[in-house]
XYZ file of C-alpha atoms in Angstrom:
543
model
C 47.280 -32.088 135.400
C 45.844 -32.589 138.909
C 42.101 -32.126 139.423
C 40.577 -28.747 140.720
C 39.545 -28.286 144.481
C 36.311 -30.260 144.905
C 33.918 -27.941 146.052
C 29.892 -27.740 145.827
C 29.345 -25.164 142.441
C 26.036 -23.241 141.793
C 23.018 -25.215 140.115
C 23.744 -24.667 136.571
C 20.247 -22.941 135.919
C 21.674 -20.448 138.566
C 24.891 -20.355 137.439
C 23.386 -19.496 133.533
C 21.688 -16.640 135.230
C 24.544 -15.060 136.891
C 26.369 -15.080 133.791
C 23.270 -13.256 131.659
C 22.964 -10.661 134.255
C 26.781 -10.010 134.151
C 27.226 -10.844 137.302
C 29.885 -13.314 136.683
C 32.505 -12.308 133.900
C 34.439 -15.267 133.669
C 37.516 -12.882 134.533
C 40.164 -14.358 136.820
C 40.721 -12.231 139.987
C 44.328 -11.310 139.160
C 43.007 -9.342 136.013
C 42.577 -6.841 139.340
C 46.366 -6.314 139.325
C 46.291 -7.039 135.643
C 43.860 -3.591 134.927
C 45.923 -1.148 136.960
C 49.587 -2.418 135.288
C 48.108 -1.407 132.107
C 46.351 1.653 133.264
C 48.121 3.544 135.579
C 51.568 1.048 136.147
C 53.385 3.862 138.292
C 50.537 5.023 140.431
C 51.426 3.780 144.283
C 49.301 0.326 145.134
C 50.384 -0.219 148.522
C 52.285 1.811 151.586
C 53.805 -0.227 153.995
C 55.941 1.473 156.535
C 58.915 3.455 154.886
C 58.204 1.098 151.735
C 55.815 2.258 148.591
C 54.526 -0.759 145.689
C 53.088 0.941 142.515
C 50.971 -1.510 140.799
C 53.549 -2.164 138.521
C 56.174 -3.305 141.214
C 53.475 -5.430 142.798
C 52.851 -7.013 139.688
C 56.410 -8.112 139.283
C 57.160 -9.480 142.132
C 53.676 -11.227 142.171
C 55.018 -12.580 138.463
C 58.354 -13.706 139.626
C 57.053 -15.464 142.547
C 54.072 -17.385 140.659
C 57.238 -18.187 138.057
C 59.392 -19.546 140.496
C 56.896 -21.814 142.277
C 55.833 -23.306 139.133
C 59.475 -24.288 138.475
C 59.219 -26.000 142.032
C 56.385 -27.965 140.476
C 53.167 -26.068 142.457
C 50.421 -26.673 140.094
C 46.686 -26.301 140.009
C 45.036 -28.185 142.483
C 47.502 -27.353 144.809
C 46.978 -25.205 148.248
C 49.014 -22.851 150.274
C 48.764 -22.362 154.047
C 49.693 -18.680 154.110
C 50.114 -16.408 157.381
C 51.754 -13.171 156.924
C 50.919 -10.219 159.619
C 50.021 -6.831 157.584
C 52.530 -6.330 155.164
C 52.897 -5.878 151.724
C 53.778 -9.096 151.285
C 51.053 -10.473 152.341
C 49.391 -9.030 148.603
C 52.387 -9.999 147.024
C 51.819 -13.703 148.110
C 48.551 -13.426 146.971
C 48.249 -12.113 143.839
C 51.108 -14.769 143.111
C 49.125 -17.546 143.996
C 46.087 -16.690 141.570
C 47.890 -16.224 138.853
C 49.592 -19.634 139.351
C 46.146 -20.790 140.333
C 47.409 -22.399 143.312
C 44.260 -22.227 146.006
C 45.655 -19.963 149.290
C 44.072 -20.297 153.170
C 44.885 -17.068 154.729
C 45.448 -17.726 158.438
C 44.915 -15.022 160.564
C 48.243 -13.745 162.412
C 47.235 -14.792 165.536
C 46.465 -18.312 165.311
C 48.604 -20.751 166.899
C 49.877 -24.314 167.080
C 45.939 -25.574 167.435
C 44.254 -23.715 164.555
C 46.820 -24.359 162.058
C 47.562 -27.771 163.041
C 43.374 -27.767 161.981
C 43.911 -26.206 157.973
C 46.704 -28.355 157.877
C 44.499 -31.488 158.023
C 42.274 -30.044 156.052
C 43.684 -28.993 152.818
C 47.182 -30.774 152.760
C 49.168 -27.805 151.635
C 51.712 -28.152 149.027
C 53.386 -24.622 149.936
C 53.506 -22.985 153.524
C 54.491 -19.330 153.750
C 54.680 -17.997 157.339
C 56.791 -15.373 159.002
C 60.425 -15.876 160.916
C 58.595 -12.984 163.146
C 55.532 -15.143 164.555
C 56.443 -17.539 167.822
C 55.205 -20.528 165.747
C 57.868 -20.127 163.392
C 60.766 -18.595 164.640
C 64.184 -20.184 164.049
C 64.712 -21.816 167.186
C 61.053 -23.940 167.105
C 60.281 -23.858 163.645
C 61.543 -27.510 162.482
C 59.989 -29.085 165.828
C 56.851 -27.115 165.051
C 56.608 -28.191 161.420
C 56.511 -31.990 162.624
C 54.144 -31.057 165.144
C 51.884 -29.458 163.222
C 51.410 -32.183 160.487
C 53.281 -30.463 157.505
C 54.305 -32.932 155.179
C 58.128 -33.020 154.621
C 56.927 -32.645 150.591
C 55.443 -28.983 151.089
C 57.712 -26.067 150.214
C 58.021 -23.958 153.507
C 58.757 -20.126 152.385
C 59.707 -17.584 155.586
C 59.567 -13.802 155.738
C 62.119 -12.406 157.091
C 64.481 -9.186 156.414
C 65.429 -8.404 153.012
C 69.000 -10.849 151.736
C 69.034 -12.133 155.729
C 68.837 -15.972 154.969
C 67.101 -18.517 157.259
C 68.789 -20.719 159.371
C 66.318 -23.296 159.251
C 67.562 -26.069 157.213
C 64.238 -26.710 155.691
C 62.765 -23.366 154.744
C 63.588 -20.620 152.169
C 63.684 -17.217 152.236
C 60.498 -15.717 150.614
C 62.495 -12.643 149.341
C 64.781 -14.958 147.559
C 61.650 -16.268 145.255
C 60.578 -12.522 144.481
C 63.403 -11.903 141.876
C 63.771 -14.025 138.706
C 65.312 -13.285 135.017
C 62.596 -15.685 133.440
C 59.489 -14.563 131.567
C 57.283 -18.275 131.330
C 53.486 -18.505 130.550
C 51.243 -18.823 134.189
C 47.930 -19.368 133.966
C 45.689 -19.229 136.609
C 42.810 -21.809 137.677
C 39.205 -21.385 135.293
C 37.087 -18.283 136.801
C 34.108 -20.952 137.975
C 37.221 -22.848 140.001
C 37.927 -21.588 143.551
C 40.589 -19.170 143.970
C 40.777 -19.042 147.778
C 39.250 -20.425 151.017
C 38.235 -18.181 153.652
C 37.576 -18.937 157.094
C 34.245 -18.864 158.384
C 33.905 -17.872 161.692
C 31.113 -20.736 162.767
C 30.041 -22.118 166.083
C 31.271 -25.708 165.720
C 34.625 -26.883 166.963
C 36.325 -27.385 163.624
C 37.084 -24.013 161.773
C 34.746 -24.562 158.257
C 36.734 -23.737 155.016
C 34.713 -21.276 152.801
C 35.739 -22.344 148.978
C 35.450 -18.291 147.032
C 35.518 -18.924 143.490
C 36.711 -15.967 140.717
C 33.648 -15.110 139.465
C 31.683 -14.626 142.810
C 34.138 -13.107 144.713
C 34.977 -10.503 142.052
C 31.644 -9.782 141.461
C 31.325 -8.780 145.438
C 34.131 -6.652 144.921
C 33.517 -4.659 141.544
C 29.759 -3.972 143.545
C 31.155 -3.030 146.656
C 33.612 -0.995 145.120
C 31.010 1.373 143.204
C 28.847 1.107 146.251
C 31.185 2.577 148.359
C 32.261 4.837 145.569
C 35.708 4.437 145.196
C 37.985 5.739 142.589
C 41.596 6.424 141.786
C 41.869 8.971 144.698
C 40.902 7.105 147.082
C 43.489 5.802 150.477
C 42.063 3.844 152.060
C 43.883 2.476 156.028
C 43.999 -1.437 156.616
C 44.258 -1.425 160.169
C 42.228 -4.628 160.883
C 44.115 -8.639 160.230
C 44.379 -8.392 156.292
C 43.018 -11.773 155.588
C 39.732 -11.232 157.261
C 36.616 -11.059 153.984
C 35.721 -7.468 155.871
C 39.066 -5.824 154.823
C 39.737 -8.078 151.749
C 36.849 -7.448 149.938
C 34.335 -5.519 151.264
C 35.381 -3.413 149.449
C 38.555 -3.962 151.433
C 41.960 -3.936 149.598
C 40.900 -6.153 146.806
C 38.131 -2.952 146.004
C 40.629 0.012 145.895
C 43.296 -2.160 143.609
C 40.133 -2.617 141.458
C 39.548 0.892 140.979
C 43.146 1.513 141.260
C 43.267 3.584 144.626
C 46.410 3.319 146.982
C 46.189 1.085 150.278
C 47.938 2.256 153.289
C 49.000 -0.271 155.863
C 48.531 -0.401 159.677
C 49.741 -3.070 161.808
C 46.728 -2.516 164.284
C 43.842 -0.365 164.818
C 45.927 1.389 167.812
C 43.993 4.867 167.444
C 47.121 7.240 167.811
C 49.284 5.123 165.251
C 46.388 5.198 162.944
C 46.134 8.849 163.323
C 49.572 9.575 162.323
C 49.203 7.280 159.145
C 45.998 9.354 158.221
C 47.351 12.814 158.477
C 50.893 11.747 157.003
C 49.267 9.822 153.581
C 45.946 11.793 153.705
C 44.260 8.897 154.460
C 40.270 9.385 153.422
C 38.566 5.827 154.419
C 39.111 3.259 156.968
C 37.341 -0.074 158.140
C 37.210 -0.815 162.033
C 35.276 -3.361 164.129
C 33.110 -2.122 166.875
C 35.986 -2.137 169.498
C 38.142 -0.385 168.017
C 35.539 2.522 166.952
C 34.955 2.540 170.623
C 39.032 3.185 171.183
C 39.113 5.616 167.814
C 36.378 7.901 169.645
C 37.573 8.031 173.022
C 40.983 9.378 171.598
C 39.040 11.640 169.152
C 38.126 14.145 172.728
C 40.722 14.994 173.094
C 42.925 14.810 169.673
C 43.317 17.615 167.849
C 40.765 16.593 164.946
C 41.813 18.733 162.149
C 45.155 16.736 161.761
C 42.668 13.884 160.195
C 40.342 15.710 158.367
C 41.316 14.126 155.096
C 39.323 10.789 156.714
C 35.493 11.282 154.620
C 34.511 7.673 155.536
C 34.344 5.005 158.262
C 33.226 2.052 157.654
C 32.019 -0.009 160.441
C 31.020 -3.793 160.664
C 32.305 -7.526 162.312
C 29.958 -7.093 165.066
C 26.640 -5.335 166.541
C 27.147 -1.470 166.219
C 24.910 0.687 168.380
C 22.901 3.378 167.513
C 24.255 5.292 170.336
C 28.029 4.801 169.299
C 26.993 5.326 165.765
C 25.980 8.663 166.087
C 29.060 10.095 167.728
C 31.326 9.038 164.923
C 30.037 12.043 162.352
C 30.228 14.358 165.955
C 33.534 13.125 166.650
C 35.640 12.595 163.932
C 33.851 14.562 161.710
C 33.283 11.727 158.614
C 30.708 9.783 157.435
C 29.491 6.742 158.588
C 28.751 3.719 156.208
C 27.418 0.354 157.987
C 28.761 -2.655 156.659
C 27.165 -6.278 157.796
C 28.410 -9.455 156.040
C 30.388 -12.932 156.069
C 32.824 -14.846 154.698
C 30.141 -17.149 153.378
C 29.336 -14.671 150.671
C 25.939 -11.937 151.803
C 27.127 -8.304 152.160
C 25.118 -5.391 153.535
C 25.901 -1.976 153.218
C 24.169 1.436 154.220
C 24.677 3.577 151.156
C 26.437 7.257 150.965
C 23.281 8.841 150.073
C 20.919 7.368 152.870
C 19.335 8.864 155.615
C 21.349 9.699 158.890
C 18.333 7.379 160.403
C 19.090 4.754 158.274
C 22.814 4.783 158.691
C 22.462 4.332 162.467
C 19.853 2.435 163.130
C 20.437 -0.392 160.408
C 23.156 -2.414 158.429
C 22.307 -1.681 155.288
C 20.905 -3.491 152.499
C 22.355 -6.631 150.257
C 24.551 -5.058 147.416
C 23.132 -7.678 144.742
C 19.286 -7.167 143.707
C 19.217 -11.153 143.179
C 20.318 -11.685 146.283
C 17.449 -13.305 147.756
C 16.517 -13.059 151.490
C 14.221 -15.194 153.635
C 14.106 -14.356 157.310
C 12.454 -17.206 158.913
C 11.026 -18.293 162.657
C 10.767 -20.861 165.227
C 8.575 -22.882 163.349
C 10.362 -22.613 159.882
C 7.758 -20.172 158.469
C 8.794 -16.962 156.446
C 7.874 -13.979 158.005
C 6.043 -10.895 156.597
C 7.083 -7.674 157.708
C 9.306 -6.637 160.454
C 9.339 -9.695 162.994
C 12.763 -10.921 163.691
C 14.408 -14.024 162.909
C 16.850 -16.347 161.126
C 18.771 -15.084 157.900
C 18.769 -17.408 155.714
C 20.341 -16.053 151.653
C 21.338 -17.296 148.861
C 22.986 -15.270 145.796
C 25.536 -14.928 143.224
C 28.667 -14.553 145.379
C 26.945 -16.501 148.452
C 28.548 -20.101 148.555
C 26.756 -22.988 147.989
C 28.859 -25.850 151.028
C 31.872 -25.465 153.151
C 34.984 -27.604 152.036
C 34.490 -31.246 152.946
C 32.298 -30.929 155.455
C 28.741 -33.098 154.047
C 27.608 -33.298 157.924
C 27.237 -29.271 158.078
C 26.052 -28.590 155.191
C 22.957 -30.487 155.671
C 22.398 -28.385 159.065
C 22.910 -24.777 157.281
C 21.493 -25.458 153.853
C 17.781 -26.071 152.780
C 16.251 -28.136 149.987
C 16.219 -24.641 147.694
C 20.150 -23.975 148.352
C 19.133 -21.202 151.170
C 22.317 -20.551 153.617
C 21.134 -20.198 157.075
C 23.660 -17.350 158.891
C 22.515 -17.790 162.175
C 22.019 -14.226 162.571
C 18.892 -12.749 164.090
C 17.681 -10.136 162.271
C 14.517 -8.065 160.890
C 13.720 -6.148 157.738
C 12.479 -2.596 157.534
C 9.936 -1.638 155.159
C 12.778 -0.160 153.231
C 15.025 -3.556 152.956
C 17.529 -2.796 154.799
C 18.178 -5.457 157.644
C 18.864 -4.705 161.063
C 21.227 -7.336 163.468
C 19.435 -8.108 166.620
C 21.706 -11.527 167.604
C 22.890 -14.632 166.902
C 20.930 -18.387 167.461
C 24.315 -20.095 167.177
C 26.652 -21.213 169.744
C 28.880 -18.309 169.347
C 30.695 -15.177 170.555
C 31.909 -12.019 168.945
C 34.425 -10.365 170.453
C 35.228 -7.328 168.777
C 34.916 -9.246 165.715
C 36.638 -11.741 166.135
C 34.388 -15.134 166.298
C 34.925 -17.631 169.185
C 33.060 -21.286 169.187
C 32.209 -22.196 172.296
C 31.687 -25.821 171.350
C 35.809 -25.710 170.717
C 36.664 -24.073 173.238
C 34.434 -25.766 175.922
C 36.357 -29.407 174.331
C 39.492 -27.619 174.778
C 39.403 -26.850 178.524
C 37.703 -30.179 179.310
C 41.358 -31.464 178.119
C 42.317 -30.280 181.674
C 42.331 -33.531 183.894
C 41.041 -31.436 186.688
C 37.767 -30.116 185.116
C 34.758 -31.927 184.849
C 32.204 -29.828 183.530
C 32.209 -26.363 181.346
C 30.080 -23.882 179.529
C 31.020 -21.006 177.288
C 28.821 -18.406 177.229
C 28.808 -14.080 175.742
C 28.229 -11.488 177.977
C 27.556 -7.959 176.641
C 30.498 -5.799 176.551
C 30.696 -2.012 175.975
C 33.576 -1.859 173.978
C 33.863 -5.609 172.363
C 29.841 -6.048 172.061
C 30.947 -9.609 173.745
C 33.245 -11.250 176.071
C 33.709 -14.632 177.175
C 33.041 -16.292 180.388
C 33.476 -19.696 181.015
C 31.569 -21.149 184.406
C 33.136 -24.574 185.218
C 33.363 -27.544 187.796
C 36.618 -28.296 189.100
C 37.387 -31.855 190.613
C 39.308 -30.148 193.537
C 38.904 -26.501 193.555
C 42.058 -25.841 193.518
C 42.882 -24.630 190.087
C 43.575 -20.786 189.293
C 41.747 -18.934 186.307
C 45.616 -17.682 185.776
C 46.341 -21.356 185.656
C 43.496 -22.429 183.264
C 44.923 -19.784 180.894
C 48.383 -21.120 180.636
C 46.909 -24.693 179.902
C 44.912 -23.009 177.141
C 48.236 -20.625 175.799
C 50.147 -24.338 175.996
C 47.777 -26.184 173.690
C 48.376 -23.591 170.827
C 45.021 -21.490 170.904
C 45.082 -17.867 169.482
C 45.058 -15.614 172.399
C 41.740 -13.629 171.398
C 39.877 -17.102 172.652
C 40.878 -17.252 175.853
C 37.994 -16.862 178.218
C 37.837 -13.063 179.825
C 35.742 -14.017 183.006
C 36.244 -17.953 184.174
C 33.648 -18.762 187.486
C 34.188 -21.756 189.215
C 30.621 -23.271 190.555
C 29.197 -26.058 192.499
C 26.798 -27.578 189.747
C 25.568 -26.724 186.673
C 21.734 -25.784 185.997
C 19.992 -28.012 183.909
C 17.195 -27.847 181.376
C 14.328 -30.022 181.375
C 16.187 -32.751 179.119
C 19.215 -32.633 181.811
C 21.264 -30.116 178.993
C 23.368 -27.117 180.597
C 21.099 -24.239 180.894
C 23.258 -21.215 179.086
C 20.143 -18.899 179.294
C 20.394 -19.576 183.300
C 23.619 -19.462 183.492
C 23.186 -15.867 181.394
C 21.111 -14.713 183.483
C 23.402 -15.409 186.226
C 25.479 -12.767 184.942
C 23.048 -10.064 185.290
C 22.080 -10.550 189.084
């Protein structure tokens, strides 16, 4: 049998305590789908579209799929590069894959040639499952792609496309075709201390950092959120955000309402008057949206005729700053509840709870769900503060990881001696506990969410022969909390933002990192040491 993914595992005197508290179970997370097939086999799991999964269908084709790739020869210790947009196979895939105990990296649909060509290095997947829909994979490009982007001619290459409409790529396989089987064989999936997926973390360096989740941790997150957010067999909750991000996944996400066996209802974007329609039609009564689209959600809500969602009790907000300002019209406007949700893929979660003060609920991002998850908010000069002064997060926890994947170099910068993650979030603590987000000391920008490294994308447009220099910085948005500008030095001065863009598109980026403002300049301010000034070159943008 092939080894386990290497990954860094909790010091065994934590890892002892965990288990005493009953924090970690030693439960594999497909015993999620597992629980509701027993339970409640007929109740609906999943509506996608025209299409309804009870939990019993779900497990099936999860069963048949697992079956069939262990036929292939997929085995533990293997890894799957999966991108699916939000469908109900994207669950299906899933679910498959831990009970095989196969490891899956969930790409997010709208990565490109450049950040997959980057997980490909990285974990050497055995199995690829993509969609025929995406441009990366279509029919036409999809064998010149597959060389291009390093998958080895070894790795099974499953496609999604229509129900019985086979692929014309000679290399790949119709997914659908691997969802029915006659066989009934034992699968078994990886140990509950063993990683059962990677997720991506959203970091500020130029080489996307693999997050290694192991069963035990991640369930534990999820059973916690799950009761925190109080969800039950009733509950419908709206996926309207990418399905592989940790937010909708597990916070509670998806992963939550299977646990408690509610019904999932999915979006393919948080397009306010689509979403609408799916929340009076399946009497939707939660949602999770980023910032941005809360922004998009309200404006529509002045004008929509409210009562037609009134089934929606809770919103959950989080990915990004949410201001007090914005937070306060969502009760006002679309007549729910708010809940404040701030965490990472990396493991911390923070949530407002049901019961707290309206004060509380706007002005803060809650409180860690975990009491032994332990906090230290520390300043310039590496001290812990006392009280309410702001500063670095820095956590560690039972379901907070312990290294990225293969990546020694980083984990020395983000870990100290006592096994303390440092977020790079600014934040304070109120005398209550609950943390409020003031900003971020990395490198970074959050657009709506969605995090952008400058360091990768600064190396990306230097590619262009007629750049010289380039900085990346955030300016505050309204509706995205952050955009990107980019101020460079052109050889010539004769390039185009428009034409800067395309040169970006071509070398396979996702389109949400393209820069929103580019500013072409004479020379670059410096700092004493002769680096680029960003906090000049921020200020720039406000005069």
């Amino acid at each position: 049998m092939k080894p386990f993914v290497v990954f860094t595992k909790w010091p065994e005197e934590r890892a002892k305590f965990y288990r005493q508290k009953k924090y970690w179970l030693d439960i594999p997370l497909c015993a999620i789908l597992d629980k509701q097939v027993s339970n409640n086999p007929d109740a609906t799991a999943i509506i996608c579209g025209d299409r309804c999964f009870s939990y019993k269908q779900l497990s099936i084709y999860a069963t048949n799929l697992a079956i069939n790739l262990k036929n292939y020869g997929l085995q533990h210790g293997d890894t799957a590069l999966v991108q699916l947009p939000n469908v109900a196979e994207f669950y299906i895939v899933l679910f498959a894959l831990l009970k095989l105990g196969v490891v899956p990296l969930n790409a997010l649909y709208s990565h490109r040639q450049y950040e997959l060509h980057s997980f490909i290095q990285q974990i050497n997947p055995k199995l690829v499952i993509v969609s025929s829909e995406h441009e990366v994979f279509r029919n036409e490009v999809i064998n010149k792609n597959i060389k291009l982007l390093g998958i080895e001619s070894s790795s099974l290459i499953l496609k999604l496309s229509e129900k019985n409409n086979a692929s014309t790529a000679l290399t790949q396989d119709n997914l659908w075709y691997w969802l029915e089987s006659d066989k009934t064989e034992e699968i078994i999936p990886t140990p509950p201390d063993e990683v059962a997926l990677f997720q991506l973390s959203g970091g500020s360096t130029s080489i996307p950092k693999l997050i290694p989740r192991t069963h035990n941790d991640y369930y534990y997150s999820i059973r916690t959120s799950a009761e925190i957010c109080q969800l039950n067999t009733k509950t419908k909750f709206l996926c309207a955000l990418p399905l592989p991000h940790n937010y909708i996944l597990s916070s509670p996400g998806a992963l939550g309402v299977f646990h408690k066996g509610g019904c999932i209802v999915l979006a393919a974007s948080p397009e306010p008057l689509h979403c609408f329609e799916l929340i009076e039609k399946h009497k939707v009564n939660m949602a999770a949206l980023v910032p941005s689209a809360v922004i998009t959600w309200l404006e529509q809500a002045i004008t929509y005729p409210i009562q037609k969602i009134s089934s929606l009790k809770l919103l959950q907000v989080g990915g990004a700053n949410f201001s007090s300002s914005l937070a306060k019209k969502v009760p006002l406007l679309l007549k729910c509840k708010l809940q404040q949700v701030f965490g990472m893929a990396e493991g911390l979660v923070n949530y407002t709870r049901l019961d707290d003060s309206e004060d509380t609920i706007f002005t803060t991002q809650g409180r860690p769900l975990s009491p032994d998850d332990e906090i230290k908010i520390i300043n310039e000069l590496g001290e812990q503060i006392i009280g309410e002064g702001i500063g670095i997060l820095a956590t560690r926890g039972p379901y907070t990881f312990c290294g990225y994947y293969n990546s020694p170099e980083q984990n020395q910068k983000v870990f100290d001696s006592d096994g303390f993650y440092y977020t790079g979030d600014l934040v304070q603590r109120t005398p209550s506990g609950n943390i409020r987000v003031v900003g971020r000391v990395k490198d970074q920008i959050n657009r709506g969410g969605e995090k952008i490294a400058s360091e990768e994308l600064e190396n990306l447009i230097l590619l262009h022969p007629d750049i010289t220099q380039v900085a990346i910085v955030a300016k505050p948005d309204m509706n995205y909390g952050e955009k990107t500008v980019a101020f460079i030095i052109s050889k010539n001065n004769q390039l185009k933002p428009f034409q800067l863009k395309k040169f970006l598109l071509e070398k396979g980026i996702a389109e949400y990192k393209l820069p929103d403002f580019i500013y072409f300049i004479e020379s670059m301010p410096l700092t004493a040491v002769g680096k680029i000034d960003k906090n000049e070159l921020r200020k720039m943008l406000t005069t």
